[in-house]
């Protein structure tokens, strides 16, 4: 079953056709907001996704000092979705954007204009992410300061930039 609030989905590798039977919703917009980069930690059974600014799509604001720095984790064992880290907490600059409310983002049937974000797409928030082959280091790109941050997956500490 599809839904307008699906934000992170899993599709069977060998799925064919257009049926939603092979689709599993891992996270909703309210849990993670707008995201882009993703990395799978096979050792821990988790997938990380990073906040990414898109027009007409809200960011998760709850629990983050800056919603553009949010890195979220989905645990395949428990099915839970949590904030893994706010990248600004390790000194990253991720840019700024007005709140979802100020941007005029309402319900799924409410028209939006969202002009503020047009010049910011691809310049603020987080870009792609990857994980080391041993699953011990998560690499995350900050689009605002054009820096790759290497983070320990065990304690979330900054290893290097």
mmCIF file of C-alpha atoms in Angstrom:
data_model
loop_
_atom_site.group_PDB
_atom_site.id
_atom_site.type_symbol
_atom_site.label_atom_id
_atom_site.label_comp_id
_atom_site.label_asym_id
_atom_site.label_seq_id
_atom_site.Cartn_x
_atom_site.Cartn_y
_atom_site.Cartn_z
ATOM 1 C CA UNK A 1 0.000 0.000 0.000
ATOM 2 C CA UNK A 2 1.434 3.368 -1.000
ATOM 3 C CA UNK A 3 1.146 6.568 0.890
ATOM 4 C CA UNK A 4 2.096 10.178 0.541
ATOM 5 C CA UNK A 5 3.916 10.045 3.879
ATOM 6 C CA UNK A 6 6.353 7.278 2.894
ATOM 7 C CA UNK A 7 9.901 8.646 3.152
ATOM 8 C CA UNK A 8 12.173 5.574 3.225
ATOM 9 C CA UNK A 9 11.107 2.349 1.573
ATOM 10 C CA UNK A 10 12.651 -1.028 0.921
ATOM 11 C CA UNK A 11 11.871 -2.935 -2.267
ATOM 12 C CA UNK A 12 12.788 -6.575 -2.813
ATOM 13 C CA UNK A 13 15.825 -6.882 -5.070
ATOM 14 C CA UNK A 14 14.074 -9.264 -7.426
ATOM 15 C CA UNK A 15 10.685 -7.498 -7.403
ATOM 16 C CA UNK A 16 8.969 -7.054 -10.751
ATOM 17 C CA UNK A 17 5.865 -5.202 -11.875
ATOM 18 C CA UNK A 18 4.115 -2.299 -10.274
ATOM 19 C CA UNK A 19 2.524 -4.091 -7.339
ATOM 20 C CA UNK A 20 3.196 -2.631 -3.908
ATOM 21 C CA UNK A 21 3.435 -6.151 -2.491
ATOM 22 C CA UNK A 22 7.252 -5.991 -2.583
ATOM 23 C CA UNK A 23 7.436 -2.602 -0.837
ATOM 24 C CA UNK A 24 8.142 -2.171 2.865
ATOM 25 C CA UNK A 25 7.872 1.299 4.446
ATOM 26 C CA UNK A 26 10.840 1.814 6.773
ATOM 27 C CA UNK A 27 10.191 5.447 7.759
ATOM 28 C CA UNK A 28 7.644 8.201 7.239
ATOM 29 C CA UNK A 29 8.093 11.924 6.578
ATOM 30 C CA UNK A 30 7.262 12.736 10.204
ATOM 31 C CA UNK A 31 10.047 10.415 11.382
ATOM 32 C CA UNK A 32 12.869 11.536 9.056
ATOM 33 C CA UNK A 33 11.618 14.333 6.787
ATOM 34 C CA UNK A 34 13.255 15.015 3.442
ATOM 35 C CA UNK A 35 16.424 12.949 2.902
ATOM 36 C CA UNK A 36 18.895 12.065 0.165
ATOM 37 C CA UNK A 37 22.144 10.266 1.035
ATOM 38 C CA UNK A 38 21.981 6.752 2.444
ATOM 39 C CA UNK A 39 24.485 4.188 3.745
ATOM 40 C CA UNK A 40 23.866 0.647 5.008
ATOM 41 C CA UNK A 41 25.761 -0.658 8.029
ATOM 42 C CA UNK A 42 25.568 -4.407 7.452
ATOM 43 C CA UNK A 43 27.395 -5.212 10.679
ATOM 44 C CA UNK A 44 24.876 -3.336 12.852
ATOM 45 C CA UNK A 45 21.827 -4.010 10.662
ATOM 46 C CA UNK A 46 21.110 -0.312 10.169
ATOM 47 C CA UNK A 47 20.664 2.223 7.397
ATOM 48 C CA UNK A 48 21.621 5.879 7.819
ATOM 49 C CA UNK A 49 19.992 8.710 5.837
ATOM 50 C CA UNK A 50 20.814 12.414 5.832
ATOM 51 C CA UNK A 51 18.625 15.534 5.730
ATOM 52 C CA UNK A 52 18.395 17.132 2.289
ATOM 53 C CA UNK A 53 16.506 20.270 1.334
ATOM 54 C CA UNK A 54 13.831 19.815 -1.339
ATOM 55 C CA UNK A 55 11.170 22.277 -2.406
ATOM 56 C CA UNK A 56 7.678 21.564 -1.065
ATOM 57 C CA UNK A 57 8.944 18.839 1.308
ATOM 58 C CA UNK A 58 9.454 19.419 5.016
ATOM 59 C CA UNK A 59 12.469 18.587 7.130
ATOM 60 C CA UNK A 60 12.234 16.819 10.463
ATOM 61 C CA UNK A 61 12.564 19.627 12.991
ATOM 62 C CA UNK A 62 11.838 17.921 16.315
ATOM 63 C CA UNK A 63 14.914 16.954 18.330
ATOM 64 C CA UNK A 64 17.481 18.747 16.155
ATOM 65 C CA UNK A 65 19.240 22.072 16.737
ATOM 66 C CA UNK A 66 19.430 22.462 12.943
ATOM 67 C CA UNK A 67 17.138 20.252 10.822
ATOM 68 C CA UNK A 68 19.578 20.458 7.879
ATOM 69 C CA UNK A 69 22.181 18.518 9.897
ATOM 70 C CA UNK A 70 20.020 15.534 10.776
ATOM 71 C CA UNK A 71 21.378 12.034 10.266
ATOM 72 C CA UNK A 72 18.744 9.403 10.953
ATOM 73 C CA UNK A 73 19.065 5.674 11.529
ATOM 74 C CA UNK A 74 16.656 2.849 10.821
ATOM 75 C CA UNK A 75 17.322 -0.347 12.788
ATOM 76 C CA UNK A 76 16.289 -3.404 10.763
ATOM 77 C CA UNK A 77 16.051 -5.591 13.894
ATOM 78 C CA UNK A 78 13.701 -3.387 15.922
ATOM 79 C CA UNK A 79 12.136 -1.415 13.054
ATOM 80 C CA UNK A 80 12.795 1.822 14.949
ATOM 81 C CA UNK A 81 13.761 5.176 13.440
ATOM 82 C CA UNK A 82 15.813 7.597 15.501
ATOM 83 C CA UNK A 83 17.985 10.645 15.193
ATOM 84 C CA UNK A 84 21.509 9.258 14.993
ATOM 85 C CA UNK A 85 23.370 12.587 15.056
ATOM 86 C CA UNK A 86 22.964 16.272 14.310
ATOM 87 C CA UNK A 87 26.091 16.924 12.220
ATOM 88 C CA UNK A 88 26.325 20.464 13.614
ATOM 89 C CA UNK A 89 27.164 18.900 17.006
ATOM 90 C CA UNK A 90 30.612 17.933 15.639
ATOM 91 C CA UNK A 91 31.268 21.394 14.197
ATOM 92 C CA UNK A 92 29.831 21.074 10.697
ATOM 93 C CA UNK A 93 28.246 24.028 8.965
ATOM 94 C CA UNK A 94 25.117 22.875 7.145
ATOM 95 C CA UNK A 95 23.405 26.179 6.339
ATOM 96 C CA UNK A 96 20.015 27.456 7.385
ATOM 97 C CA UNK A 97 16.467 27.472 6.107
ATOM 98 C CA UNK A 98 13.190 28.719 7.579
ATOM 99 C CA UNK A 99 10.916 26.338 9.456
ATOM 100 C CA UNK A 100 8.423 24.160 7.619
ATOM 101 C CA UNK A 101 5.619 26.412 8.863
ATOM 102 C CA UNK A 102 7.332 29.605 7.689
ATOM 103 C CA UNK A 103 7.943 27.965 4.313
ATOM 104 C CA UNK A 104 4.175 27.421 4.080
ATOM 105 C CA UNK A 105 4.325 23.638 4.101
ATOM 106 C CA UNK A 106 0.986 22.241 5.195
ATOM 107 C CA UNK A 107 -0.882 19.063 4.530
ATOM 108 C CA UNK A 108 -0.543 16.889 1.459
ATOM 109 C CA UNK A 109 -3.484 18.624 -0.233
ATOM 110 C CA UNK A 110 -2.433 22.200 0.589
ATOM 111 C CA UNK A 111 -0.761 24.079 -2.290
ATOM 112 C CA UNK A 112 2.688 25.489 -1.493
ATOM 113 C CA UNK A 113 4.975 28.043 -3.115
ATOM 114 C CA UNK A 114 8.200 27.615 -1.087
ATOM 115 C CA UNK A 115 10.251 30.252 -3.008
ATOM 116 C CA UNK A 116 12.931 30.575 -0.299
ATOM 117 C CA UNK A 117 14.363 27.142 -1.001
ATOM 118 C CA UNK A 118 14.843 27.543 -4.758
ATOM 119 C CA UNK A 119 18.368 29.061 -4.575
ATOM 120 C CA UNK A 120 19.370 26.802 -1.654
ATOM 121 C CA UNK A 121 18.844 23.359 -3.218
ATOM 122 C CA UNK A 122 22.150 21.487 -3.362
ATOM 123 C CA UNK A 123 23.886 24.208 -1.303
ATOM 124 C CA UNK A 124 22.659 23.499 2.233
ATOM 125 C CA UNK A 125 21.989 20.340 4.207
ATOM 126 C CA UNK A 126 23.683 17.014 3.666
ATOM 127 C CA UNK A 127 24.688 15.405 0.400
ATOM 128 C CA UNK A 128 25.655 11.821 -0.168
ATOM 129 C CA UNK A 129 26.997 9.453 2.452
ATOM 130 C CA UNK A 130 28.905 6.207 2.379
ATOM 131 C CA UNK A 131 30.255 3.693 4.861
ATOM 132 C CA UNK A 132 33.657 2.017 5.073
ATOM 133 C CA UNK A 133 33.990 -1.625 4.104
ATOM 134 C CA UNK A 134 34.445 -2.569 7.780
ATOM 135 C CA UNK A 135 31.256 -0.584 8.660
ATOM 136 C CA UNK A 136 33.162 1.396 11.310
ATOM 137 C CA UNK A 137 33.252 4.811 9.588
ATOM 138 C CA UNK A 138 30.376 6.799 8.128
ATOM 139 C CA UNK A 139 31.353 9.464 5.580
ATOM 140 C CA UNK A 140 28.910 12.376 5.218
ATOM 141 C CA UNK A 141 29.111 15.407 2.911
ATOM 142 C CA UNK A 142 28.007 18.817 4.175
ATOM 143 C CA UNK A 143 26.870 20.791 1.150
ATOM 144 C CA UNK A 144 27.204 24.153 2.935
ATOM 145 C CA UNK A 145 30.898 23.888 3.842
ATOM 146 C CA UNK A 146 31.786 21.400 1.060
ATOM 147 C CA UNK A 147 33.442 19.046 3.523
ATOM 148 C CA UNK A 148 33.390 15.280 3.995
ATOM 149 C CA UNK A 149 33.031 14.295 7.653
ATOM 150 C CA UNK A 150 34.243 10.871 8.828
ATOM 151 C CA UNK A 151 32.271 9.662 11.854
ATOM 152 C CA UNK A 152 32.727 6.609 14.048
ATOM 153 C CA UNK A 153 29.650 4.379 13.790
ATOM 154 C CA UNK A 154 30.293 3.031 17.301
ATOM 155 C CA UNK A 155 30.353 6.309 19.261
ATOM 156 C CA UNK A 156 29.402 9.001 16.671
ATOM 157 C CA UNK A 157 32.681 10.857 17.240
ATOM 158 C CA UNK A 158 34.310 12.925 14.528
ATOM 159 C CA UNK A 159 37.325 11.017 13.225
ATOM 160 C CA UNK A 160 38.470 13.511 10.586
ATOM 161 C CA UNK A 161 37.316 15.942 7.907
#
